[in-house]
């Protein structure tokens, strides 16, 4: 009997929250003045228990029996009827929101990491919670008092759940092509909604009494493109006369997914009977701008999902590698000697260390992003809030896509470490590998993240965003140096940062000169470059933090942090120069004619 | 209605066979003197038709309903009852074997490529054929006349099927630990077999009247380790009195696999009733050496499977990208303009070109390996046969693992190109992605291939193998130069070859000096380095061959070949230096202590 899967390494999580993100220092901000780090530990502990127990236990059955579509409704796995109330009871739905809307006003950094344990335990189950929180936050930020009272409150309480309903069959990455229609003049100031949406996660289920869909639609006469898209709250059942009445929203089917099988992704039809009422959120034609709040939150959530999915698999592979005997070291070929645990083989250590670096570097990125989110909302100084907002925006596409892309590789390695058992459903790694594949696609494909990063984020504020990032990385390196991380390592990261800065300036110059096409042609390579650089920054920062607290930590843990950083610096960081050369190239693959494939 | 999936690009396949591998020249060898290239075309055409029609049509249903285990037997998908005879009718089971055993004596290069179409159409269905051919070939090579008559003949005729039964629960990668027992003194010179095997592909089914398992077992009193392992043919039903009698072989269950779901992988129990007769193949204690013939064939087959699985997905993604409208180019943001097919987006072209380079470079490697296999068996000159055998041995671990590792990435990109549809089972790419994951594990994991390559293959013949490879690559570059491939490209490959040669010598020196551990520590990186270098060689050779025949080929195809080579040279080849530095490092990740994870 081996120990249960820890989902994350608690020592690392504690180090990240206490030292790298320095949550104890938040007590000096008015928003968190009455909070203690000890109370934060309780939140973490509760999430860890739920995740490692009931959530993890239900993961495999929920993967094997995805929700069914019957009688026009989606029926969730029976285990979800027990889990959903437990998820709501964590209080994480509104924990980071202010008391005015029923929240606890906790730092997002904390609640995100606590949620990451839930994702690692059972990401489909967590999905219901995450989407509901995002929908409620949209109503909180942009809905009027009436919408907040009628629709937002039940969401934050977990009595209802929420969705984001953007995608249509002809409009996935291209929101400019949203065609769902909204007609003014419905009863009580509502709009009449008509259209179809696809790939709506949690779009139907039997776990709560109602579902509020946050729907992008086009008001009659609106301008073409994204500037004519509005945001509506469209409940499955509309509050009417103290009760709930059908609102002409039909679930027309579900998609059979390779992963994330605990939560259904469905097709919805609005207004087939001409009586689907939508409630405008904010002003007409500003829907896409509003929705970006939820999308950005969802992107960080997908990033956390990716890290969580890679992490749980890494820990499963590590436990397997420590217990599975197979083969002997190269130097000891006597077949009568006992077989050694496979963790003794060089290549298995390579695979485990790669997973560790991806998981821990990725988690570092996400914690950094969440920390900037807290600072952008609550830092006492306005300039600091603005700076943090720029950094959050810049980190978001990286934090969304790195765990999905490199995490997929990590998940494949977890399968590989398990050998033949790895590809069987008698073991769990193949399920996590399937889960991970969705994360590079939903909430904006990796290609979209690359365009967002290079076309908008690093250039934001006339280059202020990238300069702020440079200062952050340099500050992190200086702290690591002081903590005793080898100077040569810090120099390597600093040099790569210089390469990235020069490249960014050069590409920005192309864009300013009107060659947007040339600027963006290699945005995927630029995204890879910046991801690897920022993960190096995080891993070096973690190594430094581990050295700072050295006496209080197990020496093997500190050694592991140093090795993970060193691994990344020697295997991935050198690729930065190669990607930079690709980004500069002007006769690249992107010019491959479509008929030459 | 789009055109059916072509599985492979026929133009490329024809170019590889006619020009790069130069099959027409084989007519000058006595073994192939009475054959014409026109007859080869007929073999290819028949395979293409079967693969694109009945095999491809049955692929999805077979993935969705894997074989069932009921009443102690495995029941294949109903479609297989129709497909199996069609597969046998292709004649590919024995096509490359000599007429004495019922074959056609065709070049393996041809029959392998024809088989690759079948794999691309439906790799589970093809699996029955491939394993049967391998088992029959083992009996042909090492079995006596009686075994050949009684067991081999029905296999080559397809009346029975075959398996390779190596793995046991405690002995996967480590064949030294095989524990299945064989007791001398069974009836008619047989041995009594007792033990369990796991992960036996095609180990049970209801498609043919009998199954012959090629079983590794240990004769009582044999030395420990691989030197005490013998090879036995163990039929499920034994020929007795003109009929077939039960042979005490039980199928005890099947593994639920994420991919390759058309053919069952089962657990077998031999001799539970004390009456399982095995027939010794060759001499006692030489079983592992014999089995390496089947393993090496199976490794090339897995390589072809990997390329086939990446290729069919690439063509699916390409067709999708050409037909799916979404978004607009960066320079044309008018939302009223029509959406463009996604192949117009730079990042989609990157994903497609990467797939193309992996598929076509990987296929080139496998065709080269098969061509060396033909030369090692049939070249008129003995020295040439020996040289070809060294090259075949050297290429095998690369040709086995590159398609599995890079092919997995290609398959993930095919999913990515399909966006949200890609991760649903309403489309096919997610199934091929699941299939591909097995190829890095079965028939020797990638880690095992790396050890084999660096520890044995490149050092074979006192370095003669690597020197032969250098000559091959240099010869290929010279031909490409003459054909008009840019000299700078050839120089880049030649430089990388020099890096690989120097590294190989250095690592070999470490081994000779007794530091086997240090030599092999980075065998995974060495494998990656050599793989990328050899794919570069192949892609440049293909570009050269396309230029040579330029006038007879569509200009867009030639352009595509040039672009694929160029892509690989600019994105992957520069990594050779980085891997070489890792291989030379002496304080690497492999020294990560097991308790520091």
Coordinates of C-alpha atoms in Angstrom, one line a residue, chain A residues 274-482:
Chain A
X274 CA -39.2 32.5 -29.9
X275 CA -39.3 33.0 -26.1
X276 CA -35.8 33.0 -24.8
X277 CA -35.1 36.0 -22.7
X278 CA -31.6 37.4 -22.3
X279 CA -30.7 40.2 -19.9
X280 CA -28.2 42.7 -21.2
X281 CA -25.0 42.9 -19.1
X282 CA -23.6 46.5 -19.2
X283 CA -24.0 48.3 -22.5
X284 CA -24.8 47.1 -25.9
X285 CA -21.8 46.2 -28.2
X286 CA -19.3 46.0 -25.4
X287 CA -19.8 42.3 -24.8
X288 CA -16.4 41.1 -26.1
X289 CA -14.6 43.6 -23.8
X290 CA -16.6 42.4 -20.8
X291 CA -16.2 38.8 -21.7
X292 CA -12.4 39.3 -21.7
X293 CA -12.6 39.5 -18.0
X294 CA -14.1 36.0 -17.8
X295 CA -11.8 34.7 -20.6
X296 CA -8.7 36.0 -18.9
X297 CA -9.8 34.4 -15.6
X298 CA -10.6 31.2 -17.5
X299 CA -7.2 31.3 -19.2
X300 CA -5.5 31.4 -15.9
X301 CA -7.8 28.6 -14.7
X302 CA -6.9 26.5 -17.7
X303 CA -3.2 27.2 -16.9
X304 CA -3.8 25.9 -13.3
X305 CA -5.7 23.0 -14.8
X306 CA -2.7 22.2 -17.0
X307 CA -0.3 22.4 -14.1
X308 CA -2.6 20.3 -11.9
X309 CA -3.0 17.6 -14.5
X310 CA 0.8 17.4 -15.1
X311 CA 1.4 17.5 -11.3
X312 CA -0.9 14.6 -10.3
X313 CA 0.6 12.5 -13.1
X314 CA 4.1 13.4 -12.1
X315 CA 3.5 12.3 -8.5
X316 CA 1.9 9.1 -9.7
X317 CA 4.9 8.4 -12.0
X318 CA 7.3 9.2 -9.2
X319 CA 5.7 6.8 -6.8
X320 CA 5.6 4.1 -9.5
X321 CA 9.3 4.7 -10.3
X322 CA 10.2 4.3 -6.7
X323 CA 8.4 1.0 -6.3
X324 CA 8.6 -0.8 -9.6
X325 CA 11.6 -3.1 -9.8
X326 CA 13.0 -3.6 -13.3
X327 CA 16.5 -4.1 -14.7
X328 CA 19.9 -3.4 -13.2
X329 CA 22.3 -0.5 -13.5
X330 CA 24.7 -0.5 -16.5
X331 CA 27.6 -1.5 -14.2
X332 CA 25.9 -4.4 -12.4
X333 CA 24.8 -6.9 -14.9
X334 CA 24.7 -10.0 -12.7
X335 CA 21.3 -11.4 -13.4
X336 CA 21.1 -13.0 -10.0
X337 CA 21.3 -9.6 -8.3
X338 CA 17.9 -8.2 -7.4
X339 CA 16.2 -5.8 -9.9
X340 CA 16.4 -2.1 -8.9
X341 CA 13.5 0.3 -8.7
X342 CA 13.3 2.1 -12.1
X343 CA 14.0 5.5 -10.5
X344 CA 17.6 4.2 -10.4
X345 CA 17.8 4.3 -14.2
X346 CA 19.3 7.5 -15.7
X347 CA 16.6 7.8 -18.3
X348 CA 13.8 7.5 -15.8
X349 CA 15.3 10.2 -13.7
X350 CA 15.5 12.3 -16.8
X351 CA 11.8 11.8 -17.4
X352 CA 10.9 12.5 -13.8
X353 CA 13.1 15.6 -13.6
X354 CA 11.6 17.0 -16.8
X355 CA 8.2 16.5 -15.4
X356 CA 9.2 18.2 -12.1
X357 CA 10.7 21.2 -13.8
X358 CA 7.6 21.6 -16.0
X359 CA 5.2 21.3 -13.1
X360 CA 7.0 23.4 -10.7
X361 CA 8.1 26.1 -13.2
X362 CA 4.5 26.2 -14.5
X363 CA 3.0 26.5 -11.1
X364 CA 5.5 29.3 -10.4
X365 CA 4.3 31.2 -13.4
X366 CA 0.6 30.8 -12.4
X367 CA 1.3 31.9 -8.8
X368 CA 3.1 34.9 -10.2
X369 CA 0.2 35.7 -12.4
X370 CA -2.3 35.4 -9.6
X371 CA -0.1 37.5 -7.3
X372 CA -0.2 40.2 -10.0
X373 CA -3.9 39.9 -10.1
X374 CA -4.1 40.6 -6.4
X375 CA -1.8 43.5 -6.7
X376 CA -3.7 44.9 -9.7
X377 CA -6.8 44.9 -7.6
X378 CA -5.6 45.7 -4.1
X379 CA -2.1 47.2 -4.0
X380 CA -2.3 50.5 -2.1
X381 CA -0.4 52.4 -4.7
X382 CA -2.2 53.2 -8.0
X383 CA 1.0 53.1 -10.1
X384 CA 1.7 49.7 -8.6
X385 CA -1.8 48.5 -9.4
X386 CA -1.4 49.6 -13.0
X387 CA 2.0 48.0 -13.3
X388 CA 0.7 44.7 -11.9
X389 CA -2.2 44.8 -14.3
X390 CA 0.2 45.1 -17.3
X391 CA 2.2 42.2 -15.9
X392 CA -0.9 40.1 -15.3
X393 CA -2.0 40.7 -18.9
X394 CA 1.4 39.9 -20.2
X395 CA 1.8 36.7 -18.2
X396 CA -1.7 35.4 -19.0
X397 CA -1.1 33.9 -22.5
X398 CA 2.2 32.3 -21.2
X399 CA 0.6 30.9 -18.1
X400 CA -2.3 29.6 -20.1
X401 CA -0.3 27.9 -22.8
X402 CA 2.9 26.7 -21.2
X403 CA 1.3 24.2 -18.9
X404 CA -0.9 23.0 -21.8
X405 CA 2.0 22.5 -24.2
X406 CA 4.8 21.4 -22.0
X407 CA 2.4 19.8 -19.6
X408 CA 1.2 17.5 -22.4
X409 CA 4.7 16.4 -22.8
X410 CA 5.0 15.9 -19.0
X411 CA 1.8 13.8 -19.0
X412 CA 3.2 11.7 -21.9
X413 CA 6.3 11.1 -19.8
X414 CA 4.2 10.0 -16.9
X415 CA 2.7 7.4 -19.2
X416 CA 6.1 6.4 -20.5
X417 CA 7.5 5.9 -16.9
X418 CA 4.7 3.4 -16.4
X419 CA 5.8 1.3 -19.4
X420 CA 3.1 -0.9 -20.8
X421 CA 0.8 -0.3 -17.8
X422 CA 1.0 3.4 -18.7
X423 CA -1.2 3.1 -21.8
X424 CA -3.8 0.9 -20.1
X425 CA -6.8 2.3 -18.3
X426 CA -5.9 0.0 -15.4
X427 CA -3.6 2.9 -14.4
X428 CA -4.4 6.6 -14.4
X429 CA -1.7 8.4 -16.4
X430 CA -3.4 7.8 -19.8
X431 CA -6.5 9.6 -18.6
X432 CA -4.6 12.6 -17.5
X433 CA -2.8 12.7 -20.8
X434 CA -6.2 12.8 -22.5
X435 CA -7.4 15.5 -20.2
X436 CA -4.3 17.7 -20.9
X437 CA -4.8 17.7 -24.6
X438 CA -7.9 19.9 -24.3
X439 CA -6.0 22.7 -22.5
X440 CA -4.1 23.8 -25.6
X441 CA -7.4 24.4 -27.4
X442 CA -10.2 25.6 -25.1
X443 CA -10.2 29.2 -23.9
X444 CA -8.1 30.2 -26.9
X445 CA -5.7 27.9 -28.7
X446 CA -2.0 28.2 -28.3
X447 CA -1.8 29.9 -31.6
X448 CA -4.3 32.6 -30.4
X449 CA -2.2 33.0 -27.2
X450 CA 0.9 33.6 -29.3
X451 CA -0.8 36.3 -31.3
X452 CA -2.2 37.8 -28.1
X453 CA 1.2 37.8 -26.4
X454 CA 3.2 39.3 -29.3
X455 CA 0.6 41.4 -31.0
X456 CA -0.9 43.0 -27.9
X457 CA 0.6 42.1 -24.5
X458 CA 4.3 42.7 -24.7
X459 CA 3.8 45.9 -26.7
X460 CA 1.2 47.2 -24.2
X461 CA 1.8 50.7 -22.8
X462 CA 4.2 51.5 -25.5
X463 CA 6.6 48.8 -24.3
X464 CA 5.9 49.5 -20.6
X465 CA 4.6 45.9 -20.1
X466 CA 7.8 44.3 -21.3
X467 CA 10.0 46.8 -19.4
X468 CA 8.0 45.9 -16.2
X469 CA 8.6 42.2 -16.9
X470 CA 12.3 42.8 -17.4
X471 CA 12.5 44.6 -14.0
X472 CA 10.6 41.7 -12.4
X473 CA 12.9 39.0 -13.8
X474 CA 16.0 41.1 -13.0
X475 CA 14.8 41.6 -9.4
X476 CA 14.1 37.9 -9.1
X477 CA 17.6 37.1 -10.3
X478 CA 19.2 39.5 -7.9
X479 CA 17.3 38.0 -5.0
X480 CA 18.4 34.5 -6.1
X481 CA 22.0 35.6 -6.3
X482 CA 21.8 37.0 -2.8

